[in-house]
Coordinates of C-alpha atoms and ligand atoms in Angstrom, one line a residue:
X7 CA -193.3 42.2 -53.5
X8 CA -194.6 39.3 -55.5
X9 CA -192.1 36.8 -57.0
X10 CA -189.9 37.3 -54.1
X11 CA -190.5 34.5 -51.7
X12 CA -188.8 31.5 -53.3
X13 CA -185.5 32.3 -54.9
X14 CA -185.0 28.6 -55.8
X15 CA -188.0 28.4 -58.0
X16 CA -186.8 29.3 -61.5
X17 CA -190.2 30.9 -62.4
X18 CA -189.8 33.1 -59.4
X19 CA -186.2 34.0 -59.9
X20 CA -185.6 37.7 -60.0
X21 CA -184.8 39.0 -63.5
X22 CA -181.1 39.6 -63.7
X23 CA -179.7 42.0 -66.2
X24 CA -179.5 40.0 -69.4
X25 CA -175.8 39.3 -69.2
X26 CA -175.7 38.2 -65.6
X27 CA -176.9 34.7 -64.7
X28 CA -175.2 33.9 -61.5
X29 CA -177.6 31.7 -59.6
X30 CA -179.1 28.8 -61.5
X31 CA -181.6 27.2 -59.2
X32 CA -182.0 24.0 -61.2
X33 CA -178.4 23.1 -60.6
X34 CA -178.8 23.3 -56.9
X35 CA -181.6 20.7 -56.3
X36 CA -184.2 23.5 -56.1
X37 CA -183.0 24.3 -52.6
X38 CA -185.6 26.6 -51.0
X39 CA -182.9 28.7 -49.6
X40 CA -180.0 29.7 -52.0
X41 CA -176.8 28.0 -51.1
X42 CA -173.8 29.9 -49.7
X43 CA -171.2 30.0 -52.4
X44 CA -168.4 30.2 -49.9
X45 CA -165.6 30.2 -52.5
X46 CA -163.2 32.8 -53.8
X47 CA -162.8 31.6 -57.4
X48 CA -164.9 29.8 -60.1
X49 CA -163.0 27.7 -62.6
X50 CA -163.6 27.6 -66.4
X51 CA -164.7 24.6 -68.5
X52 CA -161.9 25.2 -71.0
X53 CA -159.7 27.7 -72.7
X54 CA -162.5 29.2 -74.9
X55 CA -164.8 29.9 -72.0
X56 CA -162.0 31.8 -70.2
X57 CA -161.3 33.8 -73.4
X58 CA -165.1 34.6 -73.9
X59 CA -165.4 35.7 -70.3
X60 CA -162.3 37.9 -70.4
X61 CA -163.5 39.4 -73.6
X62 CA -166.7 40.4 -71.9
X63 CA -168.9 38.3 -74.3
X64 CA -169.9 35.9 -71.4
X65 CA -170.7 36.9 -67.9
X66 CA -170.2 34.4 -65.2
X67 CA -168.6 34.2 -61.7
X68 CA -164.8 34.4 -61.9
X69 CA -163.8 35.7 -58.5
X70 CA -166.0 36.6 -55.6
X71 CA -164.8 40.2 -55.3
X72 CA -166.6 40.7 -58.6
X73 CA -169.5 38.3 -58.9
X74 CA -170.7 35.6 -56.5
X75 CA -174.0 33.8 -56.9
X76 CA -175.2 34.2 -53.3
X77 CA -174.5 37.9 -53.2
X78 CA -175.9 38.3 -56.7
X79 CA -179.2 36.7 -55.6
X80 CA -179.4 39.4 -52.8
X81 CA -178.5 42.2 -55.2
X82 CA -181.3 41.2 -57.6
X83 CA -183.9 41.1 -54.8
X84 CA -182.9 44.6 -53.6
X85 CA -183.2 45.9 -57.2
X86 CA -186.7 44.5 -57.3
X87 CA -187.7 45.9 -54.0
X88 CA -186.3 49.3 -54.7
X89 CA -187.7 49.4 -58.3
X90 CA -184.2 50.0 -59.8
X91 CA -182.5 48.3 -62.7
X92 CA -179.6 46.9 -60.6
X93 CA -178.0 46.8 -57.2
X94 CA -174.6 46.1 -55.7
X95 CA -173.9 44.6 -52.3
X96 CA -171.0 46.0 -50.2
X97 CA -169.2 45.1 -47.0
X98 CA -170.9 47.9 -45.0
X99 CA -173.3 50.8 -45.2
X100 CA -170.4 53.1 -45.1
X101 CA -168.7 51.2 -48.0
X102 CA -172.0 51.8 -49.9
X103 CA -172.0 55.5 -49.1
X104 CA -168.3 56.2 -49.9
X105 CA -168.4 54.0 -53.0
X106 CA -171.5 55.8 -54.4
X107 CA -170.1 59.3 -53.7
X108 CA -166.5 58.5 -54.9
X109 CA -167.9 57.2 -58.2
X110 CA -169.1 60.7 -59.0
X111 CA -166.8 63.3 -57.4
X112 CA -163.3 64.4 -58.5
X113 CA -161.0 66.8 -56.8
X114 CA -162.3 70.4 -57.1
X115 CA -166.0 69.3 -57.1
X116 CA -168.6 70.3 -54.7
X117 CA -171.5 68.3 -53.2
X118 CA -174.5 69.3 -51.1
X119 CA -175.8 67.2 -48.2
X120 CA -178.8 67.6 -45.9
X121 CA -178.0 68.5 -42.3
X122 CA -177.9 65.8 -39.7
X123 CA -177.0 63.0 -42.0
X124 CA -175.6 59.8 -40.5
X125 CA -172.6 60.8 -38.3
X126 CA -170.0 58.7 -40.1
X127 CA -171.2 59.9 -43.5
X128 CA -170.7 63.4 -42.2
X129 CA -167.2 62.5 -41.0
X130 CA -166.4 60.9 -44.4
X131 CA -167.5 64.3 -46.0
X132 CA -165.6 66.4 -43.5
X133 CA -162.4 64.4 -43.2
X134 CA -162.0 62.3 -46.4
X135 CA -163.6 64.4 -49.1
X136 CA -162.2 67.6 -47.7
X137 CA -158.7 66.2 -48.0
X138 CA -159.3 65.3 -51.6
X139 CA -160.4 68.9 -52.3
X140 CA -164.1 68.1 -52.5
X141 CA -166.3 70.7 -50.8
X142 CA -169.4 69.7 -49.0
X143 CA -172.1 72.3 -48.2
X144 CA -174.9 71.4 -45.8
X145 CA -178.5 72.6 -46.1
X146 CA -181.8 72.1 -44.2
X147 CA -183.5 69.7 -46.6
X148 CA -186.9 70.9 -45.4
X149 CA -186.2 74.4 -46.9
X150 CA -186.6 73.9 -50.7
X151 CA -185.7 77.5 -51.5
X152 CA -182.4 77.1 -49.6
X153 CA -181.7 73.9 -51.5
X154 CA -182.4 75.6 -54.8
X155 CA -180.0 78.4 -53.9
X156 CA -177.1 76.2 -52.9
X157 CA -177.3 73.6 -55.7
X158 CA -175.8 75.4 -58.7
X159 CA -172.5 73.7 -59.6
X160 CA -172.9 70.8 -57.2
X161 CA -172.3 67.3 -58.5
X162 CA -174.4 65.4 -55.9
X163 CA -177.4 66.1 -53.7
X164 CA -177.0 63.7 -50.7
X165 CA -180.2 63.0 -48.8
X166 CA -181.2 61.1 -45.7
X167 CA -184.9 61.1 -44.8
X168 CA -185.6 61.2 -41.9
X169 CA -182.3 62.5 -40.7
X170 CA -180.2 60.9 -38.0
X171 CA -181.1 62.0 -34.4
X172 CA -183.4 64.8 -35.4
X173 CA -185.7 62.8 -37.7
X174 CA -186.5 65.7 -40.0
X175 CA -188.4 64.3 -43.0
X176 CA -188.1 65.7 -46.5
X177 CA -190.1 66.0 -49.7
X178 CA -187.9 63.5 -51.5
X179 CA -189.6 64.0 -54.9
X180 CA -189.2 67.8 -54.8
X181 CA -185.5 67.6 -53.7
X182 CA -184.7 65.1 -56.4
X183 CA -186.3 67.3 -59.0
X184 CA -184.1 70.2 -57.9
X185 CA -181.0 68.0 -58.2
X186 CA -182.1 67.0 -61.7
X187 CA -182.7 70.7 -62.6
X188 CA -179.0 71.3 -61.7
X189 CA -177.6 68.2 -63.4
X190 CA -176.7 66.7 -60.1
X191 CA -177.0 63.0 -59.0
X192 CA -179.4 62.5 -56.2
X193 CA -178.5 59.9 -53.6
X194 CA -180.5 58.9 -50.5
X195 CA -179.7 56.8 -47.4
X196 CA -183.0 54.8 -47.1
X197 CA -181.9 52.7 -44.2
X198 CA -184.5 54.0 -41.8
X199 CA -187.6 53.4 -44.0
X200 CA -186.3 50.3 -45.7
X201 CA -187.8 49.5 -49.1
X202 CA -191.0 48.4 -47.3
X203 CA -191.9 52.0 -46.4
X204 CA -190.2 54.1 -49.0
X205 CA -188.9 53.4 -52.6
X206 CA -187.1 56.6 -53.4
X207 CA -186.4 55.6 -57.0
X208 CA -190.2 55.9 -57.6
X209 CA -189.9 59.4 -56.3
X210 CA -187.2 60.3 -58.9
X211 CA -184.1 59.5 -56.8
X212 CA -181.1 58.3 -58.8
X213 CA -179.3 56.3 -56.2
X214 CA -180.6 54.5 -53.1
X215 CA -178.3 53.4 -50.4
X216 CA -178.8 51.2 -47.4
X217 CA -176.9 50.1 -44.3
X218 CA -178.2 46.5 -44.6
X219 CA -176.8 46.1 -41.1
X220 CA -180.1 47.6 -39.9
X221 CA -183.6 46.5 -41.0
X222 CA -182.6 44.5 -44.1
X223 CA -180.4 42.2 -42.1
X224 CA -182.7 42.6 -39.1
X225 CA -181.0 40.3 -36.7
X226 CA -177.9 42.3 -35.5
X227 CA -175.6 39.7 -36.9
X228 CA -174.3 41.2 -40.1
X229 CA -172.6 44.5 -41.2
X230 CA -173.3 45.1 -44.8
X231 CA -174.5 47.7 -47.3
X232 CA -176.1 48.0 -50.7
X233 CA -176.4 50.6 -53.5
X234 CA -179.4 50.5 -55.9
X235 CA -179.7 52.5 -59.1
X236 CA -179.6 52.4 -62.9
X237 CA -177.5 49.9 -64.9
X238 CA -175.3 52.8 -65.8
X239 CA -174.7 54.0 -62.3
X240 CA -174.2 50.5 -60.7
X241 CA -172.1 49.5 -63.7
X242 CA -169.8 52.4 -63.0
X243 CA -169.4 51.6 -59.3
X244 CA -168.9 48.0 -60.2
X245 CA -166.2 48.7 -62.7
X246 CA -164.5 51.9 -61.4
X247 CA -164.7 51.6 -57.6
X248 CA -165.5 48.1 -56.4
X249 CA -162.5 46.3 -57.9
X250 CA -160.0 48.8 -56.4
X251 CA -161.5 49.7 -53.0
X252 CA -162.6 46.1 -52.8
X253 CA -165.3 46.3 -50.2
X254 CA -167.5 43.6 -51.6
X255 CA -170.3 41.9 -49.7
X256 CA -169.3 38.4 -48.7
X257 CA -171.3 35.3 -49.6
X258 CA -172.1 34.4 -46.0
X259 CA -173.3 38.0 -45.3
X260 CA -175.3 37.9 -48.5
X261 CA -177.0 34.7 -47.4
X262 CA -177.9 36.3 -44.0
X263 CA -179.4 39.3 -45.8
X264 CA -181.5 37.0 -48.1
X265 CA -182.8 35.4 -44.9
X266 CA -183.5 38.9 -43.4
X267 CA -185.4 40.0 -46.5
X268 CA -187.9 37.1 -46.1
X269 CA -189.3 38.6 -42.9
X270 CA -188.7 42.3 -43.6
X271 CA -192.3 43.3 -44.3
X272 CA -193.6 41.5 -41.2
X273 CA -190.9 42.9 -39.0
X274 CA -191.4 46.4 -40.3
X275 CA -195.1 46.3 -39.6
X276 CA -194.4 45.2 -36.0
X277 CA -191.7 47.8 -35.4
X278 CA -194.2 50.4 -36.7
X279 CA -197.0 49.2 -34.5
X280 CA -195.0 49.2 -31.3
X281 CA -193.1 52.4 -32.0
X282 CA -196.4 54.2 -32.7
X283 CA -197.8 53.1 -29.3
X284 CA -194.7 54.1 -27.5
X285 CA -194.2 57.4 -29.3
X286 CA -197.9 58.3 -28.6
X287 CA -197.5 57.5 -24.9
X288 CA -194.3 59.5 -24.7
X289 CA -196.0 62.5 -26.4
X290 CA -198.7 62.4 -23.7
X291 CA -196.2 62.1 -20.8
X292 CA -195.8 65.2 -18.7
X293 CA -192.0 64.8 -18.4
X294 CA -191.5 64.6 -22.2
X295 CA -191.3 67.9 -24.1
X296 CA -191.0 66.7 -27.7
X297 CA -191.3 63.5 -29.7
X298 CA -189.6 63.3 -33.1
X299 CA -191.4 60.3 -34.7
X300 CA -192.2 60.7 -38.4
X301 CA -195.3 58.5 -37.8
X302 CA -196.8 61.1 -35.6
X303 CA -196.0 64.1 -37.8
X304 CA -198.9 66.0 -39.4
X305 CA -199.1 66.1 -42.3
X306 CA -197.3 62.8 -43.0
X307 CA -194.1 63.0 -45.0
X308 CA -194.8 62.6 -48.8
X309 CA -193.5 59.3 -50.2
X310 CA -193.3 57.6 -46.8
X311 CA -195.9 54.8 -46.5
X312 CA -195.0 53.8 -42.9
X313 CA -192.7 54.6 -40.0
X314 CA -190.1 52.3 -38.6
X315 CA -188.9 51.7 -35.0
X316 CA -186.2 54.4 -34.6
X317 CA -187.0 57.9 -33.2
X318 CA -186.0 60.4 -30.6
X319 CA -187.6 62.5 -27.9
X320 CA -186.7 65.2 -25.4
X321 CA -187.0 65.1 -21.6
X322 CA -188.1 67.9 -19.3
X323 CA -185.3 69.2 -17.1
X324 CA -186.6 67.3 -14.0
X325 CA -185.5 63.9 -15.5
X326 CA -182.0 62.8 -14.7
X327 CA -181.0 61.1 -18.0
X328 CA -178.1 58.9 -16.7
X329 CA -180.4 57.6 -13.9
X330 CA -183.2 57.0 -16.5
X331 CA -180.8 55.0 -18.8
X332 CA -179.5 52.8 -16.0
X333 CA -183.1 52.2 -14.7
X334 CA -184.2 50.5 -17.9
X335 CA -184.5 46.7 -17.9
X336 CA -185.6 45.9 -21.5
X337 CA -183.9 48.6 -23.4
X338 CA -180.2 47.8 -23.9
X339 CA -177.7 50.7 -24.1
X340 CA -176.1 50.6 -27.5
X341 CA -175.8 52.0 -31.0
X342 CA -177.0 50.6 -34.3
X343 CA -180.6 49.4 -34.6
X344 CA -182.9 47.3 -36.8
X345 CA -182.7 44.0 -34.9
X346 CA -185.0 42.3 -32.5
X347 CA -183.8 44.2 -29.4
X348 CA -184.8 47.6 -28.2
X349 CA -182.0 50.1 -27.7
X350 CA -181.3 53.5 -26.2
X351 CA -178.7 56.1 -26.9
X352 CA -178.8 59.4 -25.1
X353 CA -177.4 62.5 -27.0
X354 CA -175.6 63.3 -23.8
X355 CA -173.0 60.6 -24.4
X356 CA -171.9 62.3 -27.7
X357 CA -170.4 65.1 -25.5
X358 CA -167.7 62.7 -24.6
X359 CA -167.1 61.6 -28.2
X360 CA -163.9 62.7 -30.0
X361 CA -164.2 64.7 -33.2
X362 CA -163.9 68.3 -32.0
X363 CA -165.7 70.9 -34.0
X364 CA -167.1 68.3 -36.4
X365 CA -169.2 66.8 -33.7
X366 CA -170.5 70.2 -32.8
X367 CA -171.9 70.7 -36.3
X368 CA -173.3 67.2 -36.4
X369 CA -174.8 67.3 -32.9
X370 CA -176.7 70.5 -33.2
X371 CA -179.1 68.5 -31.1
X372 CA -180.2 69.2 -27.5
X373 CA -178.6 67.3 -24.7
X374 CA -182.0 66.3 -23.3
X375 CA -182.6 64.3 -26.4
X376 CA -182.7 60.5 -26.3
X377 CA -182.9 58.1 -29.2
X378 CA -184.8 54.8 -29.0
X379 CA -185.0 51.8 -31.2
X380 CA -188.2 49.9 -30.6
X381 CA -187.5 46.3 -31.2
X382 CA -189.8 43.3 -31.5
X383 CA -190.5 42.7 -27.8
X384 CA -194.0 43.3 -26.3
X385 CA -194.9 47.0 -26.7
X386 CA -196.7 46.8 -23.3
X387 CA -193.5 45.6 -21.6
X388 CA -191.4 48.2 -23.3
X389 CA -193.8 51.0 -22.3
X390 CA -194.0 49.9 -18.7
X391 CA -190.1 49.8 -18.6
X392 CA -189.9 53.4 -19.9
X393 CA -192.7 54.7 -17.6
X394 CA -191.1 53.0 -14.5
X395 CA -187.6 54.3 -15.4
X396 CA -189.0 57.9 -15.8
X397 CA -190.6 57.7 -12.3
X398 CA -187.3 56.5 -10.9
X399 CA -185.2 59.3 -12.4
X400 CA -187.1 62.4 -11.4
X401 CA -184.8 64.9 -9.7
Ligands
PLP630 C1 -175.6 52.4 -39.5 C2 -175.9 53.4 -40.5 C3 -175.1 53.6 -41.6 C4 -173.7 52.9 -41.8 O1 -173.9 51.6 -42.0 P1 -172.8 50.5 -41.6 O2 -173.4 49.2 -42.1 O3 -172.7 50.5 -40.1 O4 -171.5 50.9 -42.3 C5 -175.5 54.5 -42.6 N1 -176.6 55.2 -42.5 C6 -177.5 55.1 -41.5 C7 -178.7 55.9 -41.4 C8 -177.1 54.2 -40.4 O5 -177.9 54.1 -39.4

């Protein structure tokens, strides 16, 4: 993570791919924080410069849907953190997921996804890809033999580790090797671990995706996404998908994400510290029957150097979950995660969610399951809030 603290110092500027020099610190008074280039277009010096740029002999910002210096500074930092050649910022995590997948699949193709991936990724597969005649098969990513069996002919192996709601962890290196053996592109949603706790590219993963709305942004004030991968893969998304679907990361959001990155390692350490305390206390609580926190799993998941603040647990039948949720004072009731605030979502509410049979596949999770995001408040206060609410909700 060195060379990553002062984007305005030219010596510390992230290495851009040779052709892209979008943020030139010297021209901006060595500002310690990169400026927000809040403009749609960039004008040319003269006729020749425009011709050189259009001919592809010169790369410079032309229009912010393509290249913007602020978003470019963010992309370069993500590529460094994820140990990939390049990265591309998008308007949301879902834009990153759909753009990455759509850059590979054609009608008639088939892809394989691990079970319990992010619910809207699942709906994108089931509703959107299905309509374009792309088949998606789901597999338990913990069962390498099952993955080997289902991979032949698939174009993509789509991973998320740990998975949403159930927090199953995977052997990412082994799964990506299987994808490679079958000529498939491996992609992983790395939002949960963040690049601080996992760098999937170092484990052989081709494409790393984040909802930057979560830990990377870290302040619950931005919706954004990013794809990291080889020059070839990112170049393809940049040239074949981004201009036409158009879901580019905005300059202001890019600036918020650059700010988020500066505290990411410190925040991740604190989320881990508090979540470990609370997950341990829950595991020892007589009214809790299971805790799904990767940080408590033995043996630890390979490739994961830490555990973030999001996990789930299951209550014994004596606990009335609606009463418990309403008894909490510090945990707010809400989706998303990754910011300062602690949050709770009970699996029970998904019963009311529209989506028919799709939600049944997705929520093959027990209704006594509760998901927590442990924020940056005092762990002692959070634990006493949970313990008091459990006492208050015994049937
Ligand atoms: C939130 C989330 C997404 C989607 O990201 P958006 O920025 O909300 O579009 C994808 N994957 C995971 C694991 C998420 O939690």
